[in-house]
mmCIF file of C-alpha atoms in Angstrom:
data_model
loop_
_atom_site.group_PDB
_atom_site.id
_atom_site.type_symbol
_atom_site.label_atom_id
_atom_site.label_comp_id
_atom_site.label_asym_id
_atom_site.label_seq_id
_atom_site.Cartn_x
_atom_site.Cartn_y
_atom_site.Cartn_z
ATOM 1 C CA UNK P 1 6.913 50.805 -15.204
ATOM 2 C CA UNK P 2 6.632 52.374 -11.757
ATOM 3 C CA UNK P 3 3.388 52.209 -9.827
ATOM 4 C CA UNK P 4 1.690 55.508 -9.025
ATOM 5 C CA UNK P 5 2.733 56.835 -5.613
ATOM 6 C CA UNK P 6 -0.830 56.366 -4.334
ATOM 7 C CA UNK P 7 -0.462 52.600 -4.790
ATOM 8 C CA UNK P 8 2.884 52.298 -2.954
ATOM 9 C CA UNK P 9 3.441 51.640 0.741
ATOM 10 C CA UNK P 10 6.489 51.296 2.988
ATOM 11 C CA UNK P 11 6.704 48.906 5.963
ATOM 12 C CA UNK P 12 9.662 49.255 8.324
ATOM 13 C CA UNK P 13 8.621 47.156 11.323
ATOM 14 C CA UNK P 14 6.586 44.090 12.249
ATOM 15 C CA UNK P 15 4.469 42.804 15.119
ATOM 16 C CA UNK P 16 3.445 39.240 16.002
ATOM 17 C CA UNK P 17 -0.113 38.066 15.365
ATOM 18 C CA UNK P 18 -2.552 39.347 17.969
ATOM 19 C CA UNK P 19 -0.332 42.230 19.165
ATOM 20 C CA UNK P 20 -1.050 44.883 16.536
ATOM 21 C CA UNK P 21 -4.127 47.075 15.954
ATOM 22 C CA UNK P 22 -6.406 45.065 13.664
ATOM 23 C CA UNK P 23 -8.650 48.112 13.369
ATOM 24 C CA UNK P 24 -5.869 49.866 11.444
ATOM 25 C CA UNK P 25 -5.534 47.009 8.930
ATOM 26 C CA UNK P 26 -5.372 48.386 5.397
ATOM 27 C CA UNK P 27 -4.696 45.263 3.342
ATOM 28 C CA UNK P 28 -3.253 41.760 3.403
ATOM 29 C CA UNK P 29 -0.286 40.143 1.674
ATOM 30 C CA UNK P 30 -0.206 36.390 1.006
ATOM 31 C CA UNK P 31 3.298 34.928 0.884
ATOM 32 C CA UNK P 32 4.928 31.495 0.769
ATOM 33 C CA UNK P 33 7.341 30.644 3.592
ATOM 34 C CA UNK P 34 10.501 31.621 1.693
ATOM 35 C CA UNK P 35 8.945 34.985 0.870
ATOM 36 C CA UNK P 36 8.019 35.530 4.535
ATOM 37 C CA UNK P 37 11.687 35.570 5.580
ATOM 38 C CA UNK P 38 13.182 38.734 4.157
ATOM 39 C CA UNK P 39 14.788 41.951 5.301
ATOM 40 C CA UNK P 40 14.124 44.020 2.199
ATOM 41 C CA UNK P 41 11.809 43.136 -0.674
ATOM 42 C CA UNK P 42 8.982 44.510 -2.795
ATOM 43 C CA UNK P 43 5.712 42.575 -2.843
ATOM 44 C CA UNK P 44 2.228 43.194 -4.191
ATOM 45 C CA UNK P 45 -0.521 43.166 -1.598
ATOM 46 C CA UNK P 46 -3.709 41.182 -2.114
ATOM 47 C CA UNK P 47 -5.392 44.527 -2.857
ATOM 48 C CA UNK P 48 -2.921 45.303 -5.641
ATOM 49 C CA UNK P 49 -0.632 47.832 -3.932
ATOM 50 C CA UNK P 50 3.150 47.695 -4.110
ATOM 51 C CA UNK P 51 4.666 47.276 -0.669
ATOM 52 C CA UNK P 52 8.342 47.851 0.080
ATOM 53 C CA UNK P 53 9.302 45.870 3.166
ATOM 54 C CA UNK P 54 12.452 47.511 4.540
ATOM 55 C CA UNK P 55 13.334 46.041 7.948
ATOM 56 C CA UNK P 56 16.452 46.502 10.080
ATOM 57 C CA UNK P 57 17.037 42.737 9.993
ATOM 58 C CA UNK P 58 15.425 39.712 8.374
ATOM 59 C CA UNK P 59 12.338 38.469 10.218
ATOM 60 C CA UNK P 60 10.532 35.152 9.732
ATOM 61 C CA UNK P 61 6.928 36.306 9.444
ATOM 62 C CA UNK P 62 4.088 34.010 10.462
ATOM 63 C CA UNK P 63 0.434 33.912 9.441
ATOM 64 C CA UNK P 64 -1.387 36.803 11.123
ATOM 65 C CA UNK P 65 1.689 38.938 11.791
ATOM 66 C CA UNK P 66 1.475 42.625 10.955
ATOM 67 C CA UNK P 67 3.658 44.852 8.807
ATOM 68 C CA UNK P 68 3.534 48.420 10.128
ATOM 69 C CA UNK P 69 3.222 51.038 7.423
ATOM 70 C CA UNK P 70 5.095 54.324 7.691
ATOM 71 C CA UNK P 71 1.743 56.156 7.993
ATOM 72 C CA UNK P 72 0.644 54.052 10.998
ATOM 73 C CA UNK P 73 -1.551 51.521 9.186
ATOM 74 C CA UNK P 74 -0.994 47.779 9.068
ATOM 75 C CA UNK P 75 -0.832 45.028 6.458
ATOM 76 C CA UNK P 76 -1.729 41.528 7.680
ATOM 77 C CA UNK P 77 0.568 38.678 6.570
ATOM 78 C CA UNK P 78 -1.157 35.535 5.316
ATOM 79 C CA UNK P 79 0.670 32.258 4.809
ATOM 80 C CA UNK P 80 0.166 31.015 1.252
ATOM 81 C CA UNK P 81 -0.689 27.388 0.572
ATOM 82 C CA UNK P 82 2.279 25.388 -0.678
ATOM 83 C CA UNK P 83 2.857 21.828 -1.866
ATOM 84 C CA UNK P 84 3.657 20.048 1.392
ATOM 85 C CA UNK P 85 3.814 16.499 2.681
ATOM 86 C CA UNK P 86 2.474 15.486 6.088
ATOM 87 C CA UNK P 87 4.333 12.571 7.622
ATOM 88 C CA UNK P 88 2.339 10.428 10.062
ATOM 89 C CA UNK P 89 3.927 7.847 12.324
ATOM 90 C CA UNK P 90 2.332 4.911 14.124
ATOM 91 C CA UNK P 91 4.121 5.643 17.413
ATOM 92 C CA UNK P 92 6.440 8.103 19.140
ATOM 93 C CA UNK P 93 9.536 5.998 18.559
ATOM 94 C CA UNK P 94 9.019 6.026 14.791
ATOM 95 C CA UNK P 95 8.231 9.731 14.900
ATOM 96 C CA UNK P 96 11.498 10.395 16.750
ATOM 97 C CA UNK P 97 13.448 8.332 14.188
ATOM 98 C CA UNK P 98 11.843 10.151 11.265
ATOM 99 C CA UNK P 99 12.419 13.546 12.913
ATOM 100 C CA UNK P 100 16.075 12.643 13.483
ATOM 101 C CA UNK P 101 16.557 11.691 9.826
ATOM 102 C CA UNK P 102 14.857 14.907 8.626
ATOM 103 C CA UNK P 103 16.954 17.005 11.007
ATOM 104 C CA UNK P 104 20.127 15.177 9.998
ATOM 105 C CA UNK P 105 19.445 16.430 6.454
ATOM 106 C CA UNK P 106 18.821 19.982 7.738
ATOM 107 C CA UNK P 107 15.352 20.079 6.178
ATOM 108 C CA UNK P 108 12.830 22.702 7.266
ATOM 109 C CA UNK P 109 10.109 20.860 9.179
ATOM 110 C CA UNK P 110 6.901 22.050 10.798
ATOM 111 C CA UNK P 111 5.999 20.085 13.919
ATOM 112 C CA UNK P 112 2.221 19.659 14.044
ATOM 113 C CA UNK P 113 0.088 17.847 16.662
ATOM 114 C CA UNK P 114 -0.658 14.983 14.264
ATOM 115 C CA UNK P 115 2.225 15.025 11.777
ATOM 116 C CA UNK P 116 5.578 16.367 10.705
ATOM 117 C CA UNK P 117 5.140 18.689 7.718
ATOM 118 C CA UNK P 118 7.773 19.314 5.067
ATOM 119 C CA UNK P 119 7.895 20.486 1.479
ATOM 120 C CA UNK P 120 7.156 17.725 -0.992
ATOM 121 C CA UNK P 121 10.337 15.852 -1.937
ATOM 122 C CA UNK P 122 10.069 12.410 -3.588
ATOM 123 C CA UNK P 123 13.496 11.242 -2.359
ATOM 124 C CA UNK P 124 12.865 12.179 1.275
ATOM 125 C CA UNK P 125 9.312 10.835 1.115
ATOM 126 C CA UNK P 126 10.634 7.464 -0.092
ATOM 127 C CA UNK P 127 13.103 7.459 2.804
ATOM 128 C CA UNK P 128 10.437 8.084 5.466
ATOM 129 C CA UNK P 129 8.106 5.515 3.900
ATOM 130 C CA UNK P 130 11.006 3.061 4.070
ATOM 131 C CA UNK P 131 11.214 3.776 7.786
ATOM 132 C CA UNK P 132 7.501 2.904 8.109
ATOM 133 C CA UNK P 133 5.845 6.334 8.070
ATOM 134 C CA UNK P 134 2.873 7.387 5.956
ATOM 135 C CA UNK P 135 3.033 10.438 3.667
ATOM 136 C CA UNK P 136 0.068 12.551 2.602
ATOM 137 C CA UNK P 137 0.366 15.280 -0.022
ATOM 138 C CA UNK P 138 -1.629 18.472 0.383
ATOM 139 C CA UNK P 139 -1.693 22.181 -0.356
ATOM 140 C CA UNK P 140 -1.413 24.027 2.940
ATOM 141 C CA UNK P 141 0.500 26.829 4.660
ATOM 142 C CA UNK P 142 4.040 25.930 5.758
ATOM 143 C CA UNK P 143 5.588 27.334 8.952
ATOM 144 C CA UNK P 144 8.684 25.289 9.832
ATOM 145 C CA UNK P 145 10.451 25.465 13.169
ATOM 146 C CA UNK P 146 12.755 28.443 13.522
ATOM 147 C CA UNK P 147 15.684 26.528 14.967
ATOM 148 C CA UNK P 148 17.149 26.306 18.431
ATOM 149 C CA UNK P 149 18.702 29.774 18.257
ATOM 150 C CA UNK P 150 15.883 31.602 16.480
ATOM 151 C CA UNK P 151 13.444 31.734 19.403
ATOM 152 C CA UNK P 152 9.962 30.270 19.460
ATOM 153 C CA UNK P 153 8.068 33.259 18.059
ATOM 154 C CA UNK P 154 10.216 33.744 14.906
ATOM 155 C CA UNK P 155 10.523 37.486 15.716
#
């Protein structure tokens, strides 16, 4: 069943957090990391509207980024909480070893000031514990590194 036209929006461009007009914010959309990296998709905003995201190319959206609506308004992107594991290391040498092993497996990893964050994975968690790291499970937003060729701002 199609939504009434009054509950549908179209977004065709994005802007990084802090660079778009917050006064023109119409709604928010809360998305997990995998859902924040799309070129074209339909989502439901937190206010219940259908939003077609139709971008020229796929963009990795971050918490606070804006989706520009075709009528000039904005929808704020919120990072959804996900089941993640924070990996804490006693020293920089152990942290470097753990980071190397995670990278060698091409796992998405978020580098935080106090931990390396990844999606929960019992096999990988056992590996890093075996190396001497501590693992803490939590529900939190996940924003992994974009990669060496993706740029630092994910846009």
